[in-house]
PDB file of C-alpha atoms and ligand atoms in Angstrom:
ATOM      1  CA  LYS A   1     -38.358 -12.195 -40.341  1.00 75.00           C
ATOM      2  CA  MET A   2     -41.197 -14.228 -39.270  1.00 94.00           C
ATOM      3  CA  THR A   3     -41.055 -15.709 -35.603  1.00 94.00           C
ATOM      4  CA  ARG A   4     -40.535 -19.191 -35.405  1.00 98.00           C
ATOM      5  CA  VAL A   5     -40.130 -19.603 -31.708  1.00 98.00           C
ATOM      6  CA  VAL A   6     -42.248 -17.505 -29.270  1.00 98.00           C
ATOM      7  CA  VAL A   7     -41.478 -17.353 -25.673  1.00 99.00           C
ATOM      8  CA  VAL A   8     -44.169 -16.264 -23.075  1.00 98.00           C
ATOM      9  CA  GLY A   9     -42.158 -15.702 -19.785  1.00 98.00           C
ATOM     10  CA  SER A  10     -39.800 -14.369 -17.452  1.00 98.00           C
ATOM     11  CA  CYS A  11     -36.802 -11.459 -17.576  1.00 98.00           C
ATOM     12  CA  MET A  12     -35.237 -11.045 -14.128  1.00 98.00           C
ATOM     13  CA  THR A  13     -32.165  -9.189 -13.543  1.00 98.00           C
ATOM     14  CA  ASP A  14     -29.602 -11.675 -12.010  1.00 98.00           C
ATOM     15  CA  LEU A  15     -27.757 -10.395  -9.269  1.00 98.00           C
ATOM     16  CA  THR A  16     -25.010 -13.289  -8.342  1.00 96.00           C
ATOM     17  CA  SER A  17     -22.661 -13.641  -5.801  1.00 97.00           C
ATOM     18  CA  TYR A  18     -19.801 -16.191  -6.366  1.00 95.00           C
ATOM     19  CA  THR A  19     -18.643 -17.811  -2.993  1.00 96.00           C
ATOM     20  CA  PRO A  20     -16.681 -20.411  -1.672  1.00 96.00           C
ATOM     21  CA  HIS A  21     -19.763 -22.239  -0.080  1.00 96.00           C
ATOM     22  CA  LEU A  22     -23.669 -21.367  -0.084  1.00 96.00           C
ATOM     23  CA  PRO A  23     -24.150 -19.659   3.231  1.00 93.00           C
ATOM     24  CA  ASN A  24     -26.226 -21.542   5.984  1.00 94.00           C
ATOM     25  CA  PRO A  25     -28.908 -19.817   8.259  1.00 94.00           C
ATOM     26  CA  GLY A  26     -27.688 -16.813  10.107  1.00 96.00           C
ATOM     27  CA  GLU A  27     -24.159 -17.174   8.701  1.00 95.00           C
ATOM     28  CA  THR A  28     -22.249 -14.330   6.850  1.00 95.00           C
ATOM     29  CA  ILE A  29     -19.735 -15.523   4.379  1.00 95.00           C
ATOM     30  CA  CYS A  30     -17.100 -13.313   2.200  1.00 96.00           C
ATOM     31  CA  GLY A  31     -17.773 -14.090  -1.408  1.00 97.00           C
ATOM     32  CA  HIS A  32     -15.007 -13.355  -4.295  1.00 95.00           C
ATOM     33  CA  ARG A  33     -17.156 -11.714  -7.073  1.00 95.00           C
ATOM     34  CA  PHE A  34     -20.549 -10.270  -7.679  1.00 97.00           C
ATOM     35  CA  SER A  35     -22.158  -9.807 -11.085  1.00 97.00           C
ATOM     36  CA  VAL A  36     -25.248  -8.004 -12.422  1.00 97.00           C
ATOM     37  CA  CYS A  37     -26.667  -9.998 -15.389  1.00 97.00           C
ATOM     38  CA  PHE A  38     -29.707 -10.606 -17.407  1.00 98.00           C
ATOM     39  CA  GLY A  39     -31.602 -13.458 -16.542  1.00 98.00           C
ATOM     40  CA  GLY A  40     -35.050 -15.106 -16.024  1.00 98.00           C
ATOM     41  CA  LYS A  41     -35.843 -18.385 -17.492  1.00 98.00           C
ATOM     42  CA  GLY A  42     -38.276 -17.179 -20.147  1.00 98.00           C
ATOM     43  CA  ALA A  43     -35.611 -14.967 -21.440  1.00 98.00           C
ATOM     44  CA  ASN A  44     -32.685 -17.224 -20.866  1.00 98.00           C
ATOM     45  CA  GLN A  45     -34.503 -19.923 -23.033  1.00 98.00           C
ATOM     46  CA  CYS A  46     -35.564 -17.167 -25.646  1.00 98.00           C
ATOM     47  CA  VAL A  47     -31.603 -15.990 -26.008  1.00 98.00           C
ATOM     48  CA  VAL A  48     -30.383 -19.592 -26.467  1.00 98.00           C
ATOM     49  CA  ALA A  49     -32.803 -20.261 -29.341  1.00 98.00           C
ATOM     50  CA  THR A  50     -32.032 -16.776 -31.008  1.00 98.00           C
ATOM     51  CA  ARG A  51     -28.233 -17.548 -30.605  1.00 98.00           C
ATOM     52  CA  LEU A  52     -28.555 -20.853 -32.185  1.00 98.00           C
ATOM     53  CA  GLY A  53     -30.200 -19.183 -35.049  1.00 98.00           C
ATOM     54  CA  ALA A  54     -34.256 -18.961 -34.259  1.00 98.00           C
ATOM     55  CA  ASN A  55     -36.105 -16.133 -35.104  1.00 98.00           C
ATOM     56  CA  THR A  56     -37.786 -15.625 -31.815  1.00 98.00           C
ATOM     57  CA  ALA A  57     -40.229 -13.270 -30.211  1.00 98.00           C
ATOM     58  CA  MET A  58     -40.544 -12.495 -26.411  1.00 98.00           C
ATOM     59  CA  VAL A  59     -43.689 -11.819 -24.761  1.00 98.00           C
ATOM     60  CA  ALA A  60     -42.928 -10.500 -21.279  1.00 98.00           C
ATOM     61  CA  MET A  61     -43.253  -7.674 -18.828  1.00 98.00           C
ATOM     62  CA  VAL A  62     -40.704  -5.618 -17.319  1.00 98.00           C
ATOM     63  CA  GLY A  63     -40.921  -2.572 -14.726  1.00 98.00           C
ATOM     64  CA  ASP A  64     -40.785   0.910 -15.558  1.00 98.00           C
ATOM     65  CA  ASP A  65     -37.109   1.299 -14.041  1.00 98.00           C
ATOM     66  CA  SER A  66     -33.553   1.219 -14.909  1.00 98.00           C
ATOM     67  CA  PHE A  67     -33.212  -2.587 -15.022  1.00 98.00           C
ATOM     68  CA  GLY A  68     -36.309  -3.008 -17.553  1.00 98.00           C
ATOM     69  CA  GLN A  69     -34.925  -0.342 -19.792  1.00 98.00           C
ATOM     70  CA  ASN A  70     -31.389  -2.346 -19.702  1.00 98.00           C
ATOM     71  CA  TYR A  71     -33.683  -5.344 -20.241  1.00 98.00           C
ATOM     72  CA  LEU A  72     -35.204  -4.141 -23.580  1.00 98.00           C
ATOM     73  CA  GLN A  73     -31.675  -3.314 -25.057  1.00 98.00           C
ATOM     74  CA  ASN A  74     -30.409  -6.727 -23.970  1.00 98.00           C
ATOM     75  CA  PHE A  75     -33.254  -8.093 -26.267  1.00 98.00           C
ATOM     76  CA  ARG A  76     -32.353  -5.716 -29.081  1.00 98.00           C
ATOM     77  CA  ASP A  77     -28.843  -6.473 -28.726  1.00 98.00           C
ATOM     78  CA  ASN A  78     -29.597 -10.061 -28.821  1.00 98.00           C
ATOM     79  CA  GLY A  79     -32.113  -9.590 -32.009  1.00 98.00           C
ATOM     80  CA  VAL A  80     -35.331 -11.080 -30.126  1.00 98.00           C
ATOM     81  CA  ASP A  81     -38.559  -9.270 -31.431  1.00 98.00           C
ATOM     82  CA  ILE A  82     -39.921  -7.228 -28.216  1.00 98.00           C
ATOM     83  CA  ALA A  83     -42.851  -5.993 -29.734  1.00 98.00           C
ATOM     84  CA  HIS A  84     -44.793  -7.810 -26.845  1.00 98.00           C
ATOM     85  CA  VAL A  85     -42.710  -6.864 -23.893  1.00 98.00           C
ATOM     86  CA  GLY A  86     -44.681  -4.539 -22.004  1.00 98.00           C
ATOM     87  CA  VAL A  87     -43.649  -2.003 -19.331  1.00 98.00           C
ATOM     88  CA  THR A  88     -45.332  -1.632 -16.171  1.00 98.00           C
ATOM     89  CA  GLU A  89     -45.422   1.009 -13.285  1.00 98.00           C
ATOM     90  CA  LYS A  90     -47.304  -1.358 -10.845  1.00 98.00           C
ATOM     91  CA  ALA A  91     -44.049  -3.578 -10.226  1.00 98.00           C
ATOM     92  CA  ALA A  92     -40.552  -3.643 -10.317  1.00 98.00           C
ATOM     93  CA  THR A  93     -38.246  -5.551 -13.115  1.00 98.00           C
ATOM     94  CA  GLY A  94     -38.102  -8.951 -11.738  1.00 98.00           C
ATOM     95  CA  VAL A  95     -34.783  -9.680  -9.888  1.00 98.00           C
ATOM     96  CA  ALA A  96     -32.835 -13.073  -8.775  1.00 98.00           C
ATOM     97  CA  GLN A  97     -30.563 -12.948  -6.075  1.00 97.00           C
ATOM     98  CA  ILE A  98     -28.288 -15.981  -6.629  1.00 96.00           C
ATOM     99  CA  ALA A  99     -25.570 -17.408  -4.763  1.00 96.00           C
ATOM    100  CA  VAL A 100     -22.804 -20.030  -6.802  1.00 93.00           C
ATOM    101  CA  ASP A 101     -20.577 -21.902  -4.957  1.00 94.00           C
ATOM    102  CA  ASP A 102     -16.997 -22.787  -5.975  1.00 92.00           C
ATOM    103  CA  SER A 103     -18.391 -26.492  -7.422  1.00 88.00           C
ATOM    104  CA  GLY A 104     -20.799 -24.553  -9.472  1.00 85.00           C
ATOM    105  CA  GLU A 105     -24.049 -25.263  -7.516  1.00 87.00           C
ATOM    106  CA  ASN A 106     -26.027 -22.402  -6.640  1.00 90.00           C
ATOM    107  CA  CYS A 107     -29.006 -21.606  -4.787  1.00 92.00           C
ATOM    108  CA  ILE A 108     -31.463 -18.522  -5.765  1.00 93.00           C
ATOM    109  CA  ILE A 109     -34.252 -16.320  -4.674  1.00 96.00           C
ATOM    110  CA  ILE A 110     -36.594 -14.661  -7.164  1.00 96.00           C
ATOM    111  CA  ILE A 111     -38.827 -11.744  -6.788  1.00 98.00           C
ATOM    112  CA  ALA A 112     -41.197 -11.924  -9.853  1.00 98.00           C
ATOM    113  CA  GLY A 113     -42.256  -8.298  -9.745  1.00 98.00           C
ATOM    114  CA  ALA A 114     -43.357  -7.193 -12.917  1.00 98.00           C
ATOM    115  CA  ASN A 115     -43.258 -10.536 -14.570  1.00 98.00           C
ATOM    116  CA  LEU A 116     -46.577 -11.272 -12.617  1.00 98.00           C
ATOM    117  CA  LYS A 117     -47.997  -8.310 -14.158  1.00 98.00           C
ATOM    118  CA  LEU A 118     -48.270  -9.874 -17.394  1.00 98.00           C
ATOM    119  CA  THR A 119     -51.883 -10.775 -17.947  1.00 98.00           C
ATOM    120  CA  PRO A 120     -53.796 -12.706 -20.026  1.00 98.00           C
ATOM    121  CA  ARG A 121     -55.083  -9.867 -22.158  1.00 98.00           C
ATOM    122  CA  ASP A 122     -51.533  -9.244 -22.703  1.00 98.00           C
ATOM    123  CA  VAL A 123     -50.770 -12.665 -24.046  1.00 98.00           C
ATOM    124  CA  GLU A 124     -54.216 -12.676 -26.222  1.00 98.00           C
ATOM    125  CA  ARG A 125     -52.832  -9.226 -27.725  1.00 98.00           C
ATOM    126  CA  ALA A 126     -49.723 -11.737 -28.932  1.00 98.00           C
ATOM    127  CA  GLU A 127     -52.096 -14.210 -30.691  1.00 98.00           C
ATOM    128  CA  GLU A 128     -50.624 -13.586 -34.259  1.00 98.00           C
ATOM    129  CA  VAL A 129     -46.966 -14.002 -33.218  1.00 98.00           C
ATOM    130  CA  ILE A 130     -48.064 -16.865 -31.389  1.00 98.00           C
ATOM    131  CA  LYS A 131     -49.969 -18.407 -34.255  1.00 98.00           C
ATOM    132  CA  GLY A 132     -47.273 -17.823 -36.638  1.00 98.00           C
ATOM    133  CA  SER A 133     -45.115 -19.608 -34.601  1.00 98.00           C
ATOM    134  CA  ASP A 134     -43.987 -23.233 -34.941  1.00 98.00           C
ATOM    135  CA  VAL A 135     -43.100 -23.902 -31.054  1.00 98.00           C
ATOM    136  CA  MET A 136     -44.096 -21.833 -28.166  1.00 98.00           C
ATOM    137  CA  VAL A 137     -42.238 -21.748 -24.737  1.00 99.00           C
ATOM    138  CA  CYS A 138     -43.554 -21.233 -21.368  1.00 98.00           C
ATOM    139  CA  GLN A 139     -42.128 -21.462 -17.748  1.00 98.00           C
ATOM    140  CA  GLY A 140     -43.372 -20.746 -14.305  1.00 97.00           C
ATOM    141  CA  GLU A 141     -42.007 -17.552 -13.419  1.00 97.00           C
ATOM    142  CA  ILE A 142     -45.234 -15.492 -14.602  1.00 98.00           C
ATOM    143  CA  SER A 143     -48.385 -15.858 -13.449  1.00 97.00           C
ATOM    144  CA  MET A 144     -50.533 -19.397 -13.950  1.00 97.00           C
ATOM    145  CA  GLU A 145     -53.609 -17.078 -15.783  1.00 98.00           C
ATOM    146  CA  ALA A 146     -51.204 -15.918 -18.103  1.00 98.00           C
ATOM    147  CA  THR A 147     -49.549 -19.108 -19.059  1.00 98.00           C
ATOM    148  CA  LEU A 148     -52.675 -20.919 -19.441  1.00 98.00           C
ATOM    149  CA  ALA A 149     -53.763 -18.134 -21.751  1.00 98.00           C
ATOM    150  CA  ALA A 150     -50.833 -18.779 -23.949  1.00 98.00           C
ATOM    151  CA  LEU A 151     -50.843 -22.626 -23.936  1.00 98.00           C
ATOM    152  CA  LYS A 152     -54.807 -22.255 -24.952  1.00 98.00           C
ATOM    153  CA  LEU A 153     -53.903 -19.843 -27.670  1.00 98.00           C
ATOM    154  CA  ALA A 154     -51.116 -22.141 -29.108  1.00 98.00           C
ATOM    155  CA  ARG A 155     -53.339 -25.055 -28.973  1.00 98.00           C
ATOM    156  CA  LYS A 156     -56.216 -23.330 -30.929  1.00 98.00           C
ATOM    157  CA  HIS A 157     -53.612 -22.767 -33.748  1.00 98.00           C
ATOM    158  CA  GLY A 158     -51.588 -26.122 -33.661  1.00 98.00           C
ATOM    159  CA  VAL A 159     -48.441 -24.694 -32.365  1.00 98.00           C
ATOM    160  CA  LYS A 160     -46.113 -26.987 -30.411  1.00 98.00           C
ATOM    161  CA  THR A 161     -46.015 -26.170 -26.705  1.00 98.00           C
ATOM    162  CA  LEU A 162     -42.954 -26.719 -24.669  1.00 98.00           C
ATOM    163  CA  MET A 163     -43.868 -26.116 -21.084  1.00 98.00           C
ATOM    164  CA  ASN A 164     -40.955 -26.021 -18.454  1.00 98.00           C
ATOM    165  CA  ALA A 165     -42.448 -25.981 -14.955  1.00 98.00           C
ATOM    166  CA  ALA A 166     -39.498 -24.375 -13.325  1.00 97.00           C
ATOM    167  CA  PRO A 167     -39.455 -23.282 -10.399  1.00 94.00           C
ATOM    168  CA  ALA A 168     -41.375 -26.008  -9.012  1.00 91.00           C
ATOM    169  CA  VAL A 169     -44.969 -25.149  -7.943  1.00 85.00           C
ATOM    170  CA  PRO A 170     -46.745 -27.797  -5.655  1.00 82.00           C
ATOM    171  CA  ASN A 171     -50.216 -26.600  -7.010  1.00 89.00           C
ATOM    172  CA  LEU A 172     -49.709 -26.256 -10.861  1.00 94.00           C
ATOM    173  CA  HIS A 173     -53.017 -25.821 -12.824  1.00 96.00           C
ATOM    174  CA  PRO A 174     -53.718 -29.127 -14.107  1.00 96.00           C
ATOM    175  CA  ASP A 175     -54.737 -27.843 -17.528  1.00 98.00           C
ATOM    176  CA  ILE A 176     -51.157 -26.419 -17.949  1.00 98.00           C
ATOM    177  CA  ILE A 177     -49.714 -29.951 -18.126  1.00 98.00           C
ATOM    178  CA  LYS A 178     -52.935 -30.808 -20.314  1.00 98.00           C
ATOM    179  CA  HIS A 179     -51.795 -28.207 -22.842  1.00 98.00           C
ATOM    180  CA  SER A 180     -48.314 -29.202 -23.001  1.00 98.00           C
ATOM    181  CA  ASP A 181     -47.293 -31.327 -26.132  1.00 98.00           C
ATOM    182  CA  ILE A 182     -43.812 -31.176 -24.335  1.00 98.00           C
ATOM    183  CA  PHE A 183     -43.427 -30.935 -20.374  1.00 98.00           C
ATOM    184  CA  CYS A 184     -40.079 -30.533 -18.911  1.00 98.00           C
ATOM    185  CA  VAL A 185     -38.766 -30.489 -15.802  1.00 98.00           C
ATOM    186  CA  ASN A 186     -35.480 -31.135 -13.608  1.00 97.00           C
ATOM    187  CA  GLU A 187     -35.330 -33.805 -10.886  1.00 96.00           C
ATOM    188  CA  ASN A 188     -36.293 -31.286  -8.164  1.00 95.00           C
ATOM    189  CA  GLU A 189     -39.643 -30.209 -10.038  1.00 97.00           C
ATOM    190  CA  ALA A 190     -40.218 -33.751 -10.978  1.00 97.00           C
ATOM    191  CA  GLU A 191     -39.981 -34.734  -7.377  1.00 97.00           C
ATOM    192  CA  VAL A 192     -42.735 -32.008  -6.517  1.00 96.00           C
ATOM    193  CA  MET A 193     -44.844 -32.617  -9.511  1.00 95.00           C
ATOM    194  CA  THR A 194     -44.962 -36.482  -8.634  1.00 96.00           C
ATOM    195  CA  LYS A 195     -44.574 -36.479  -4.910  1.00 95.00           C
ATOM    196  CA  ARG A 196     -42.017 -39.437  -5.104  1.00 94.00           C
ATOM    197  CA  LYS A 197     -38.089 -39.204  -4.887  1.00 97.00           C
ATOM    198  CA  VAL A 198     -36.149 -38.857  -8.176  1.00 97.00           C
ATOM    199  CA  LYS A 199     -32.592 -39.466  -8.245  1.00 95.00           C
ATOM    200  CA  THR A 200     -31.793 -42.039 -10.691  1.00 96.00           C
ATOM    201  CA  VAL A 201     -32.401 -42.557 -14.354  1.00 97.00           C
ATOM    202  CA  GLN A 202     -34.522 -45.304 -13.382  1.00 97.00           C
ATOM    203  CA  ASP A 203     -36.845 -42.899 -10.950  1.00 97.00           C
ATOM    204  CA  ALA A 204     -36.646 -40.307 -13.699  1.00 98.00           C
ATOM    205  CA  LEU A 205     -38.206 -42.626 -16.366  1.00 98.00           C
ATOM    206  CA  GLU A 206     -40.909 -43.685 -13.478  1.00 97.00           C
ATOM    207  CA  ALA A 207     -41.637 -40.054 -12.834  1.00 98.00           C
ATOM    208  CA  GLY A 208     -42.222 -39.456 -16.680  1.00 98.00           C
ATOM    209  CA  LYS A 209     -44.681 -42.327 -16.715  1.00 98.00           C
ATOM    210  CA  LEU A 210     -46.399 -40.065 -14.124  1.00 97.00           C
ATOM    211  CA  LEU A 211     -46.177 -36.851 -15.614  1.00 98.00           C
ATOM    212  CA  LEU A 212     -47.815 -38.621 -18.891  1.00 98.00           C
ATOM    213  CA  ASP A 213     -50.923 -39.811 -16.769  1.00 97.00           C
ATOM    214  CA  GLN A 214     -51.025 -36.349 -15.783  1.00 97.00           C
ATOM    215  CA  GLY A 215     -52.056 -35.431 -19.452  1.00 98.00           C
ATOM    216  CA  CYS A 216     -48.791 -34.464 -21.122  1.00 98.00           C
ATOM    217  CA  GLY A 217     -48.111 -35.331 -24.440  1.00 98.00           C
ATOM    218  CA  SER A 218     -44.506 -36.386 -23.735  1.00 98.00           C
ATOM    219  CA  ALA A 219     -42.209 -35.610 -20.753  1.00 98.00           C
ATOM    220  CA  VAL A 220     -38.475 -34.757 -20.403  1.00 98.00           C
ATOM    221  CA  ILE A 221     -36.939 -34.687 -17.322  1.00 98.00           C
ATOM    222  CA  THR A 222     -33.289 -33.068 -16.841  1.00 97.00           C
ATOM    223  CA  LEU A 223     -30.798 -34.796 -14.386  1.00 95.00           C
ATOM    224  CA  GLY A 224     -27.943 -32.661 -14.590  1.00 91.00           C
ATOM    225  CA  LYS A 225     -24.870 -34.307 -14.723  1.00 90.00           C
ATOM    226  CA  ASP A 226     -26.811 -37.532 -15.732  1.00 94.00           C
ATOM    227  CA  GLY A 227     -28.358 -36.293 -18.590  1.00 95.00           C
ATOM    228  CA  ALA A 228     -31.960 -36.604 -19.534  1.00 97.00           C
ATOM    229  CA  VAL A 229     -34.654 -38.712 -20.122  1.00 98.00           C
ATOM    230  CA  PHE A 230     -37.788 -38.705 -22.550  1.00 98.00           C
ATOM    231  CA  CYS A 231     -40.916 -40.347 -22.027  1.00 98.00           C
ATOM    232  CA  GLN A 232     -44.081 -40.439 -24.225  1.00 98.00           C
ATOM    233  CA  LYS A 233     -46.694 -43.015 -24.770  1.00 95.00           C
ATOM    234  CA  GLY A 234     -46.452 -45.889 -27.525  1.00 94.00           C
ATOM    235  CA  HIS A 235     -42.638 -44.354 -28.045  1.00 94.00           C
ATOM    236  CA  GLN A 236     -39.359 -46.187 -26.489  1.00 95.00           C
ATOM    237  CA  ASP A 237     -38.091 -44.455 -23.488  1.00 97.00           C
ATOM    238  CA  ILE A 238     -34.761 -42.314 -24.042  1.00 97.00           C
ATOM    239  CA  HIS A 239     -32.178 -41.755 -21.664  1.00 98.00           C
ATOM    240  CA  VAL A 240     -29.350 -39.474 -23.106  1.00 97.00           C
ATOM    241  CA  SER A 241     -26.109 -38.663 -21.000  1.00 95.00           C
ATOM    242  CA  ALA A 242     -24.470 -35.558 -20.399  1.00 93.00           C
ATOM    243  CA  GLU A 243     -20.786 -35.028 -21.446  1.00 92.00           C
ATOM    244  CA  ALA A 244     -18.534 -35.212 -18.365  1.00 92.00           C
ATOM    245  CA  VAL A 245     -17.559 -31.145 -17.630  1.00 94.00           C
ATOM    246  CA  THR A 246     -16.086 -29.419 -14.895  1.00 92.00           C
ATOM    247  CA  PRO A 247     -18.565 -27.034 -13.825  1.00 90.00           C
ATOM    248  CA  VAL A 248     -18.443 -23.456 -13.402  1.00 89.00           C
ATOM    249  CA  ASP A 249     -21.751 -22.314 -12.961  1.00 90.00           C
ATOM    250  CA  THR A 250     -24.473 -24.430 -13.318  1.00 91.00           C
ATOM    251  CA  THR A 251     -27.050 -21.619 -13.160  1.00 92.00           C
ATOM    252  CA  GLY A 252     -29.357 -21.489 -16.067  1.00 95.00           C
ATOM    253  CA  ALA A 253     -28.190 -25.217 -17.873  1.00 95.00           C
ATOM    254  CA  GLY A 254     -31.779 -26.225 -17.933  1.00 96.00           C
ATOM    255  CA  ASP A 255     -32.687 -23.133 -19.659  1.00 98.00           C
ATOM    256  CA  ALA A 256     -29.875 -23.800 -22.427  1.00 98.00           C
ATOM    257  CA  PHE A 257     -31.493 -27.141 -22.731  1.00 98.00           C
ATOM    258  CA  VAL A 258     -35.386 -26.032 -23.194  1.00 98.00           C
ATOM    259  CA  GLY A 259     -34.200 -22.871 -25.283  1.00 98.00           C
ATOM    260  CA  ALA A 260     -32.230 -25.412 -27.476  1.00 98.00           C
ATOM    261  CA  LEU A 261     -34.884 -27.711 -27.742  1.00 98.00           C
ATOM    262  CA  ALA A 262     -37.254 -24.992 -28.930  1.00 98.00           C
ATOM    263  CA  TYR A 263     -34.582 -23.938 -31.402  1.00 98.00           C
ATOM    264  CA  PHE A 264     -34.218 -27.597 -32.870  1.00 98.00           C
ATOM    265  CA  LEU A 265     -38.002 -28.502 -32.437  1.00 98.00           C
ATOM    266  CA  ALA A 266     -38.721 -25.305 -34.840  1.00 98.00           C
ATOM    267  CA  TYR A 267     -36.042 -25.698 -37.505  1.00 98.00           C
ATOM    268  CA  HIS A 268     -34.860 -29.606 -37.331  1.00 98.00           C
ATOM    269  CA  PRO A 269     -38.201 -31.186 -36.882  1.00 97.00           C
ATOM    270  CA  GLY A 270     -36.723 -34.127 -38.882  1.00 97.00           C
ATOM    271  CA  LEU A 271     -34.429 -35.257 -35.981  1.00 98.00           C
ATOM    272  CA  THR A 272     -35.384 -37.886 -33.932  1.00 97.00           C
ATOM    273  CA  MET A 273     -36.016 -37.046 -30.391  1.00 97.00           C
ATOM    274  CA  GLU A 274     -32.971 -38.958 -28.772  1.00 97.00           C
ATOM    275  CA  GLU A 275     -30.834 -36.936 -31.268  1.00 98.00           C
ATOM    276  CA  MET A 276     -32.341 -33.299 -30.420  1.00 98.00           C
ATOM    277  CA  MET A 277     -31.734 -34.350 -26.939  1.00 97.00           C
ATOM    278  CA  HIS A 278     -28.079 -35.088 -27.549  1.00 97.00           C
ATOM    279  CA  ARG A 279     -27.861 -31.625 -29.302  1.00 98.00           C
ATOM    280  CA  CYS A 280     -29.554 -29.936 -26.507  1.00 98.00           C
ATOM    281  CA  SER A 281     -27.229 -31.573 -23.643  1.00 97.00           C
ATOM    282  CA  LYS A 282     -24.319 -30.517 -25.350  1.00 97.00           C
ATOM    283  CA  VAL A 283     -25.509 -26.691 -25.700  1.00 97.00           C
ATOM    284  CA  ALA A 284     -26.427 -27.143 -21.872  1.00 97.00           C
ATOM    285  CA  SER A 285     -22.843 -28.441 -21.046  1.00 96.00           C
ATOM    286  CA  VAL A 286     -21.348 -25.637 -22.817  1.00 96.00           C
ATOM    287  CA  SER A 287     -23.127 -23.229 -20.438  1.00 96.00           C
ATOM    288  CA  VAL A 288     -21.871 -24.864 -17.300  1.00 94.00           C
ATOM    289  CA  GLN A 289     -18.468 -24.102 -18.447  1.00 95.00           C
ATOM    290  CA  ALA A 290     -18.759 -20.422 -17.850  1.00 94.00           C
ATOM    291  CA  PRO A 291     -20.125 -17.798 -15.394  1.00 92.00           C
ATOM    292  CA  GLY A 292     -23.504 -16.619 -15.351  1.00 93.00           C
ATOM    293  CA  THR A 293     -26.756 -17.577 -17.645  1.00 96.00           C
ATOM    294  CA  GLN A 294     -27.115 -15.716 -20.817  1.00 98.00           C
ATOM    295  CA  THR A 295     -23.262 -14.818 -20.751  1.00 97.00           C
ATOM    296  CA  SER A 296     -22.648 -18.327 -20.918  1.00 97.00           C
ATOM    297  CA  TYR A 297     -24.770 -19.335 -23.738  1.00 98.00           C
ATOM    298  CA  PRO A 298     -22.906 -20.102 -26.828  1.00 98.00           C
ATOM    299  CA  THR A 299     -23.557 -18.812 -30.299  1.00 97.00           C
ATOM    300  CA  ARG A 300     -23.858 -21.254 -33.386  1.00 96.00           C
ATOM    301  CA  SER A 301     -20.494 -20.324 -34.466  1.00 96.00           C
ATOM    302  CA  ASN A 302     -19.082 -21.377 -31.091  1.00 95.00           C
ATOM    303  CA  LEU A 303     -20.730 -24.801 -31.400  1.00 97.00           C
ATOM    304  CA  PRO A 304     -19.447 -27.611 -33.759  1.00 96.00           C
ATOM    305  CA  PRO A 305     -21.030 -27.291 -37.116  1.00 97.00           C
ATOM    306  CA  THR A 306     -22.547 -31.097 -36.783  1.00 96.00           C
ATOM    307  CA  LEU A 307     -25.129 -29.703 -34.553  1.00 97.00           C
ATOM    308  CA  PHE A 308     -26.740 -27.943 -37.246  1.00 97.00           C
ATOM    309  CA  ALA A 309     -26.506 -30.667 -39.951  1.00 94.00           C
TER     310      ALA A 309
HETATM  311  O1  LIG B 401     -32.966 -20.695 -14.627  1.00 93.36           O
HETATM  312  C1  LIG B 401     -32.089 -19.715 -14.326  1.00 93.36           C
HETATM  313  C2  LIG B 401     -32.782 -18.641 -14.016  1.00 93.36           C
HETATM  314  O2  LIG B 401     -33.650 -18.820 -12.887  1.00 93.36           O
HETATM  315  C3  LIG B 401     -31.947 -17.381 -13.653  1.00 93.36           C
HETATM  316  O3  LIG B 401     -31.342 -16.683 -14.554  1.00 93.36           O
HETATM  317  C4  LIG B 401     -32.532 -16.485 -12.326  1.00 93.36           C
HETATM  318  O4  LIG B 401     -33.010 -15.038 -13.230  1.00 93.36           O
HETATM  319  C5  LIG B 401     -33.791 -17.704 -12.327  1.00 93.36           C
HETATM  320  O5  LIG B 401     -35.274 -16.903 -12.842  1.00 93.36           O
HETATM  321 NA1  LIG B 402     -23.345 -20.885 -16.745  1.00 93.36          NA
END
C-alpha cells in the first residue's frame, strides 16, 4: 500500500467536558459528561482522509506513556501507517483540555508536550514517504522548524502542500506560507494572520487576498456555518456555503474539512476546487452533528456515494 496522503503533525489526547455554558474566569460550573478521546489536529486530519479511503501515513511524536501507547493503537485501528510515529521519553503525550457548551461551541487549552519533540531530523527520516505522496498536510501544533523542514522536503519532491495554520500564531515563520500550495485557516486565524476583522464572506475574500500577498499558492478560509472561501491569483474567487445543521460539537470540524481536502486533492484531482470544497464542507457538517472529533468523523460508507464520484 503506497501512501498518498502524509500528515506531519500532532497527536493529542482530548479530555473533553460537556457543560451548559463555557466557564467564566473564577467560575466553577457543573458539566454533564466527560470523555477521553483521540484528537490533535494532525491526527484528526489524517484519520478523516483515511476514513474517506486514502492510504495515509503519519509523521508525529507521542510520549512514552499510556496516552502515547493508546494513540499508537488508535492509528493501527484506523489503518494509518505509523512507521514514522516516534515515542519520546522527553515529554508526555500531548493533551487538549476541551470544554463544549450546549450550543456546540468550544474552547480548548492544549499542552503540546511530545509534539514539540518532533525534530526536523525526525521529519527528514520520513523523506521517502513524503516523496512518494501526492499531498502532505501540516498544522501549527508541532514546532515551526519541523513544519518548515516538512514543507521544504515536499517542495523538493513536487508534493502538494496543504498547510493548516491552526491554532493561530501571530509570528508564523514567513517561509511557512511561502511553501504552502494551499494555506488554510479559519476566520480567527485569518484575523491573526492579516491583522483585520474577518466576520463576513467579503472580509474573508479580502483576507484571502492578503494571504496570497504573503506568498501562498492559494488560500482557503473556513467560516463555520457560513461555509468557506477560496482565493488564488488568476482564478475566480469561490464561496461555498455550509449545510444548515444543528451542531452538537464543532470541535475538529476544521480538521474534517482539511483532511477531506487532502483526500480529494490526492484521489480526485480532476474535480474543480469549488466541487472539492462542497464535498469537504459536507464531511465537516456531518462531523459537527456528533460529539468529539475522530469519534464524529464519518467513513466512506456513511456518506452519500455521490461524494466519491
Ligand atoms: O482541531 C481540534 C483539535 O484541536 C482537538 O482534537 C484538540 O486536540 C486540539 O488540538
Ligand atoms: Na464533532
